[in-house]
Amino acid sequence: MKGPPFSSMLLSFLLWTSMSLGLSWAWTAPDCAIADGSLLLNISYYIPFCSLAPGLHLFASCSNVNDLAQTLRAVPQSIEVLCLQGTVSTLPADAFGNFPKLQLLRLQLGTIRISSGAFQGLDQLQHLSFDHPAPCCMSLFLPTDALEPLRFLNSLSFQGYCLNYSQSIRLPISLSRLTLRHSCLTELQDLQRLFPSLVSGSSPTARPSPWPPFLEVLDLSDNLQLRGVGVRALRGLQIHSLRLDNTLLSELDLLNSGLLHLDSLSLVATGTEILPWNVTAFFELRALDLGRNQIQNLGDGDLPSCRSLELLSLQANGLQSLPTRFLNALSQLQKLNLSMNKLGPNLLLPEGLVSSSLRVLDLSYNGFSALPSGAFSSLPQLQELWLSGNNISNLSSESLGGLRWLKTLDLSWNQIKVLMPGWLSYVPALTSLNLLGTHIEHFLGKNLQGPQNLSHLQLSSFGVLEFYPPWPPALLSLEVRADGYIQFRVPSGEPFLFLENLTLQTTYVLLYPENTTVHFPSLRHLTLQGCSITIFSNHQPSRLFAQLPLLEHLHFWSDHDCTEAVQLTGMPRLRVLELGDLSCLYQFSSVKLEMLLKELPQLEVLALSNLNPGNLSISSFRGLDLLRVLLLNSAWALGLEDSLQELIPQMPQYVYFSDVTFTCQCDSSWVGPWATHAPNTFVYGLEKSICMANASDFSKTPLLSFLSGHCSHDPELQVFLTSFILVLLLTILALLYCPRWPWLHYLRTLFHAWWRKLCGRHPRSQYYYDVFISYCGQDRAWVLEELVPALEKPLPTGEGLRLCLPERDFRVGQDRIDTIAASMESSKTTLCVLSHQALVSPWCNLELRIATYYLVAKPATARLLLLFLEPINWRQLRSYHRLARWLQKEDYLDLPQDRANWMAFWDQLRRRLKKAGQQKED
């Protein structure tokens, strides 16, 4: 046996020994939360969280960062989102080079200087933001070329930072959203100095831009010092949306800014008192947001200049009336937000609302007490009507007359007590109805007759709510709230055939008659808030949720006392389980966590909040082989038995302890080393966890400090064991490499095999390669594109073999013939790829000659396999190869000319190579 491999093995053993004696590295990242948002959508409720962009799930959120390199070493390299909060003076070059999949980066690091090349390697980054929580101007220096490596950057944000020391920052051509909020901007002309490429010809030294400057969104909100624009300060810039919310910039200054293109303008909370008709007409705006201003009256003369508007928001302006022909003048308007005004009974209906193009109308919180007959009959194309927060008490079918295309109706938080039959008969296209915050006590399904495709329904009552069939046949989502109880009256046992999402927030859920049941054959997401735990009791005469064959997510929070056990049965596909405030689960010794979870074989996420499960042992998680997330939130006196150590190789990928108090016991001493060594598990929260010795102990003793101080080994014994093991191993190493005793070679081999078996690995092969591949240059494309991936890629897409390709693995300057011979000898199998071109190639013939020589000289160990890319008569092979003998033994394969047969060909080739390799090893 050679020396270097054994030295590596011995070094690994020494390293493992030092780890077991206290020297370790951790995957647990202090002050970092790492999670996969796709596993638990509301994970932000339990652990610190940073905002995600659509389609991104794997994130790391780190706080108290002062040593950036140390923090990033503990973060997995596969994350998509990274949020850093702390104090870092300089962002060094190649700071994030180990995170090639990063797509969103949020930096909240105080006063910071960015080095050139800091973002090198972030080829997939799409969102970059520099944030400071306080509305002040922190200093930030950004080099000119800092953003050049970000070829796919889509959004760039600076919030609370001052860029006074930066200039001529080159923006990526992919950028579509630029945000500067709470910055030091005093006028828009400052943008010319910061980003010359935005404005054409703004700087004589700036490189000419190969594309016309364009931004989807330019957000300059909350710049309290922004008062001026500057003549032609934005000439050449094309913007789809400009946001100037909470600034003192006059919209009239935009007329001389040189801005050529603008579709949307937002002037929220700018103190505007009149409709900016001139700016709207100049740019032919399609969207204008004037929310939270002081526009109390609209002049008839201003409206014709705004005829290009498709969206207009006048939310919270104190409007008391509208011009008589308001919507007639805005012929293109599709969305109108008039919420939180004082229109009330002064609104002229229908004369004041006449439009053939309006699609969305928001009249929430305007003090309406009634809807006149035919109130919206002049809006035939209306699809969304929002009337939340008014004083409406009565509804009739005539109130909604003419709304034949209405899809969404929001009547929440009104004084509605009774729904008249047929009140929805004039809205046949309705799909979503919101009646939360109303006073309805008896809800009859027949009162929803009219709409055939009603799929989303929300109901509530401040007392009790009785729910009568027939249910809407197309219902997909149902939310019901009641302060008292909810009663389902199901005399015929009618099922909710297509219901996928159900939310119940009440004290008790009852069935009448008691010997019936409700069927939810399609339910996938169930949320129960405040419900009595008897809803899942087997001792009830009937169960509301007896069988839920497709349920995937159960969220159940209840603070009720109970006298019966909870049985979660009939949910074979449950994937996410969230339980909270169910302390009565553990009032009875017969009720254990393992009993609650025993019939949930597909469970991937388990979140327990405000529970006291006592001691957790290996039996608590028996059968949960697919568990990926274990979250314990707000637990008291939690104990982790040492039997859990048996689960360490199969522990969930993510384990979170949030606001957990443990019991101070040495049975949990394994927790610290496990959390810091965890090879397959990310552990969060142990660093901040405390423990209590007994019920009267309220001292905040850190858990890990207690375990290391009270449960560690004797330091003198630890030093003695370390010294003894090191001396013993060094002595064995000296004896094994002593040349005077050749018999020690066999002892060394035996020890090496025993060590690898102890580590759970197969004996190391004496061969460096699995397959040596011989081919000609004309066949290179097929070999590299088809053969190599099929053999070299890891399972299941490939075989995971180690291949030797001459043009890839031979070093420059080596003698080619010697290298070919040595490589074949150190390979388990030689595979010759033959074609008509290969037969006339000198190097292919040489490699085939060498392989044939080994086959003749060492027939017991040499293995040769031929692969014919095209039909070739074996008699065309040169006689000196002496291949007839092996061709007759079928040591060859023919590539099928029909690509549809390649899958079977790959399987056959892999089996032949594996068999040849095993024969050579034997």
Short mmCIF file of C-alpha atoms in Angstrom, two decimals, residues 297-515:
data_model
loop_
_atom_site.label_atom_id
_atom_site.label_comp_id
_atom_site.label_asym_id
_atom_site.label_seq_id
_atom_site.Cartn_x
_atom_site.Cartn_y
_atom_site.Cartn_z
CA ASN A 297 -62.97 69.63 -5.31
CA LEU A 298 -62.60 68.73 -8.96
CA GLY A 299 -63.18 71.43 -11.56
CA ASP A 300 -65.07 70.60 -14.74
CA GLY A 301 -62.46 72.44 -16.80
CA ASP A 302 -59.63 70.23 -15.62
CA LEU A 303 -61.16 66.93 -16.66
CA PRO A 304 -60.86 67.09 -20.49
CA SER A 305 -57.07 67.37 -20.14
CA CYS A 306 -57.06 64.06 -18.27
CA ARG A 307 -58.88 62.02 -20.89
CA SER A 308 -55.82 59.74 -21.42
CA LEU A 309 -56.00 58.36 -17.86
CA GLU A 310 -56.71 54.66 -17.40
CA LEU A 311 -56.05 54.60 -13.64
CA LEU A 312 -56.86 57.40 -11.19
CA SER A 313 -56.51 57.25 -7.39
CA LEU A 314 -57.98 60.04 -5.23
CA GLN A 315 -57.86 58.04 -2.00
CA ALA A 316 -58.13 60.00 1.28
CA ASN A 317 -58.46 63.50 -0.19
CA GLY A 318 -61.58 64.65 1.65
CA LEU A 319 -63.70 64.73 -1.51
CA GLN A 320 -67.32 65.59 -0.79
CA SER A 321 -68.72 65.60 -4.32
CA LEU A 322 -67.86 64.80 -7.93
CA PRO A 323 -68.60 66.76 -11.09
CA THR A 324 -71.88 65.71 -12.66
CA ARG A 325 -70.34 64.27 -15.79
CA PHE A 326 -67.14 63.12 -14.09
CA LEU A 327 -66.62 59.79 -15.86
CA ASN A 328 -67.90 61.00 -19.18
CA ALA A 329 -64.87 63.28 -19.45
CA LEU A 330 -62.50 60.39 -18.58
CA SER A 331 -63.52 58.10 -21.38
CA GLN A 332 -60.42 55.83 -21.09
CA LEU A 333 -60.60 55.34 -17.32
CA GLN A 334 -60.58 51.68 -16.23
CA LYS A 335 -59.67 51.87 -12.52
CA LEU A 336 -60.95 54.53 -10.11
CA ASN A 337 -60.09 54.64 -6.39
CA LEU A 338 -62.30 57.01 -4.37
CA SER A 339 -61.92 55.23 -1.01
CA MET A 340 -61.62 57.03 2.34
CA ASN A 341 -63.37 60.21 1.20
CA LYS A 342 -66.58 61.91 2.32
CA LEU A 343 -68.84 61.33 -0.65
CA GLY A 344 -71.58 59.67 1.37
CA PRO A 345 -75.16 60.43 0.34
CA ASN A 346 -73.99 63.42 -1.76
CA LEU A 347 -72.76 61.12 -4.53
CA LEU A 348 -74.96 61.55 -7.59
CA LEU A 349 -75.95 58.10 -8.80
CA PRO A 350 -76.19 57.18 -11.58
CA GLU A 351 -75.69 60.59 -13.24
CA GLY A 352 -72.26 61.03 -11.68
CA LEU A 353 -70.99 57.58 -12.70
CA VAL A 354 -71.45 56.93 -16.39
CA SER A 355 -68.74 54.98 -18.19
CA SER A 356 -68.51 52.21 -20.71
CA SER A 357 -64.84 51.40 -19.93
CA LEU A 358 -64.57 51.42 -16.11
CA ARG A 359 -63.48 48.00 -14.80
CA VAL A 360 -62.59 48.65 -11.13
CA LEU A 361 -64.35 51.03 -8.72
CA ASP A 362 -63.36 51.46 -5.06
CA LEU A 363 -65.86 53.37 -2.89
CA SER A 364 -64.75 51.93 0.47
CA TYR A 365 -65.08 54.02 3.63
CA ASN A 366 -67.27 56.81 2.26
CA GLY A 367 -70.18 56.67 4.72
CA PHE A 368 -72.82 55.20 2.39
CA SER A 369 -75.95 54.07 4.20
CA ALA A 370 -77.81 52.65 1.22
CA LEU A 371 -77.37 51.80 -2.43
CA PRO A 372 -80.15 53.26 -4.60
CA SER A 373 -81.86 51.07 -7.14
CA GLY A 374 -79.76 50.82 -10.30
CA ALA A 375 -76.89 52.65 -8.61
CA PHE A 376 -74.30 51.18 -10.98
CA SER A 377 -76.41 50.47 -14.03
CA SER A 378 -74.37 52.99 -16.02
CA LEU A 379 -71.20 50.93 -15.54
CA PRO A 380 -71.92 47.87 -17.71
CA GLN A 381 -68.24 46.76 -17.94
CA LEU A 382 -67.49 46.92 -14.19
CA GLN A 383 -65.64 43.80 -12.94
CA GLU A 384 -64.61 44.80 -9.39
CA LEU A 385 -66.69 46.80 -6.91
CA TRP A 386 -65.28 47.62 -3.45
CA LEU A 387 -67.78 48.95 -0.87
CA SER A 388 -66.00 47.95 2.35
CA GLY A 389 -66.33 49.98 5.56
CA ASN A 390 -69.60 51.81 4.82
CA ASN A 391 -72.93 51.77 6.70
CA ILE A 392 -74.92 49.74 4.21
CA SER A 393 -77.63 47.70 5.96
CA ASN A 394 -80.00 46.60 3.19
CA LEU A 395 -79.33 45.17 -0.23
CA SER A 396 -81.75 44.37 -3.02
CA SER A 397 -81.30 42.83 -6.44
CA GLU A 398 -81.98 46.22 -8.03
CA SER A 399 -78.98 47.74 -6.19
CA LEU A 400 -76.61 45.67 -8.33
CA GLY A 401 -78.65 45.86 -11.51
CA GLY A 402 -76.73 46.12 -14.75
CA LEU A 403 -73.48 44.58 -13.44
CA ARG A 404 -73.63 41.50 -15.63
CA TRP A 405 -69.77 41.27 -15.87
CA LEU A 406 -69.02 41.89 -12.17
CA LYS A 407 -66.55 39.29 -10.79
CA THR A 408 -65.46 40.72 -7.40
CA LEU A 409 -67.80 42.29 -4.83
CA ASP A 410 -66.51 43.46 -1.44
CA LEU A 411 -69.21 44.36 1.13
CA SER A 412 -67.12 43.69 4.24
CA TRP A 413 -67.52 45.68 7.44
CA ASN A 414 -71.01 46.95 6.72
CA GLN A 415 -74.21 46.72 8.78
CA ILE A 416 -75.75 43.93 6.71
CA LYS A 417 -77.91 41.54 8.78
CA VAL A 418 -80.14 39.83 6.22
CA LEU A 419 -79.59 38.84 2.61
CA MET A 420 -82.72 38.92 0.50
CA PRO A 421 -83.39 36.01 -1.90
CA GLY A 422 -82.22 36.74 -5.42
CA TRP A 423 -80.07 39.73 -4.44
CA LEU A 424 -77.29 38.40 -6.68
CA SER A 425 -79.51 37.60 -9.62
CA TYR A 426 -78.13 40.53 -11.65
CA VAL A 427 -74.46 39.52 -11.25
CA PRO A 428 -74.25 36.13 -12.98
CA ALA A 429 -70.44 36.37 -13.54
CA LEU A 430 -69.56 36.89 -9.83
CA THR A 431 -66.61 34.74 -8.66
CA SER A 432 -65.55 36.43 -5.36
CA LEU A 433 -67.81 37.72 -2.55
CA ASN A 434 -66.55 39.24 0.73
CA LEU A 435 -69.04 39.59 3.61
CA LEU A 436 -66.58 39.69 6.54
CA GLY A 437 -67.45 42.01 9.42
CA THR A 438 -71.18 41.88 8.79
CA HIS A 439 -74.00 40.86 11.17
CA ILE A 440 -75.42 37.91 9.26
CA GLU A 441 -76.56 35.08 11.57
CA HIS A 442 -78.38 32.78 9.16
CA PHE A 443 -76.69 32.19 5.85
CA LEU A 444 -78.69 30.22 3.35
CA GLY A 445 -76.98 28.85 0.30
CA LYS A 446 -80.04 29.60 -1.79
CA ASN A 447 -79.44 33.31 -1.18
CA LEU A 448 -76.39 33.01 -3.41
CA GLN A 449 -78.39 31.81 -6.37
CA GLY A 450 -77.59 33.63 -9.59
CA PRO A 451 -73.82 33.38 -10.01
CA GLN A 452 -72.86 29.98 -11.40
CA ASN A 453 -69.08 30.33 -10.89
CA LEU A 454 -68.84 31.74 -7.35
CA SER A 455 -65.52 30.28 -6.17
CA HIS A 456 -64.35 32.50 -3.27
CA LEU A 457 -66.65 33.31 -0.34
CA GLN A 458 -65.91 35.10 2.96
CA LEU A 459 -68.52 35.32 5.74
CA SER A 460 -68.60 36.48 9.35
CA SER A 461 -70.92 37.38 12.19
CA PHE A 462 -70.43 39.01 15.58
CA GLY A 463 -72.62 36.36 17.22
CA VAL A 464 -73.39 32.97 15.76
CA LEU A 465 -73.57 31.90 12.15
CA GLU A 466 -75.70 29.09 10.83
CA PHE A 467 -74.74 27.78 7.42
CA TYR A 468 -77.44 26.11 5.33
CA PRO A 469 -77.11 24.20 2.05
CA PRO A 470 -77.14 24.12 -0.88
CA TRP A 471 -73.53 25.23 -1.06
CA PRO A 472 -72.32 27.14 -4.15
CA PRO A 473 -71.38 24.28 -6.50
CA ALA A 474 -68.12 25.83 -7.81
CA LEU A 475 -66.78 26.96 -4.41
CA LEU A 476 -62.96 26.69 -4.14
CA SER A 477 -62.25 28.88 -1.09
CA LEU A 478 -64.40 29.48 1.99
CA GLU A 479 -63.63 31.64 5.05
CA VAL A 480 -66.15 31.77 7.91
CA ARG A 481 -65.76 33.73 11.17
CA ALA A 482 -68.09 33.97 14.14
CA ASP A 483 -67.56 35.10 17.74
CA GLY A 484 -69.93 32.48 19.13
CA TYR A 485 -70.16 29.33 17.04
CA ILE A 486 -70.58 28.13 13.48
CA GLN A 487 -73.18 25.52 12.75
CA PHE A 488 -73.33 23.54 9.53
CA ARG A 489 -76.83 22.24 8.85
CA VAL A 490 -76.43 19.24 6.60
CA PRO A 491 -79.67 17.24 6.54
CA SER A 492 -78.66 15.46 3.34
CA GLY A 493 -74.90 15.28 3.92
CA GLU A 494 -74.14 17.38 0.85
CA PRO A 495 -70.39 17.58 0.16
CA PHE A 496 -68.21 20.54 -0.79
CA LEU A 497 -67.08 18.82 -3.96
CA PHE A 498 -64.43 21.26 -5.19
CA LEU A 499 -63.51 23.20 -2.03
CA GLU A 500 -59.68 23.44 -1.71
CA ASN A 501 -59.18 26.10 1.02
CA LEU A 502 -61.23 26.35 4.21
CA THR A 503 -60.73 28.81 7.10
CA LEU A 504 -62.86 28.65 10.26
CA GLN A 505 -62.37 31.20 13.06
CA THR A 506 -64.76 30.60 15.93
CA THR A 507 -65.16 28.93 19.30
CA TYR A 508 -67.19 25.88 18.36
CA VAL A 509 -68.05 24.18 15.10
CA LEU A 510 -71.32 22.22 15.29
CA LEU A 511 -73.18 19.84 13.01
CA TYR A 512 -76.93 19.48 12.78
CA PRO A 513 -78.22 16.87 12.91
CA GLU A 514 -75.47 15.37 15.03
CA ASN A 515 -75.36 12.01 13.28
#
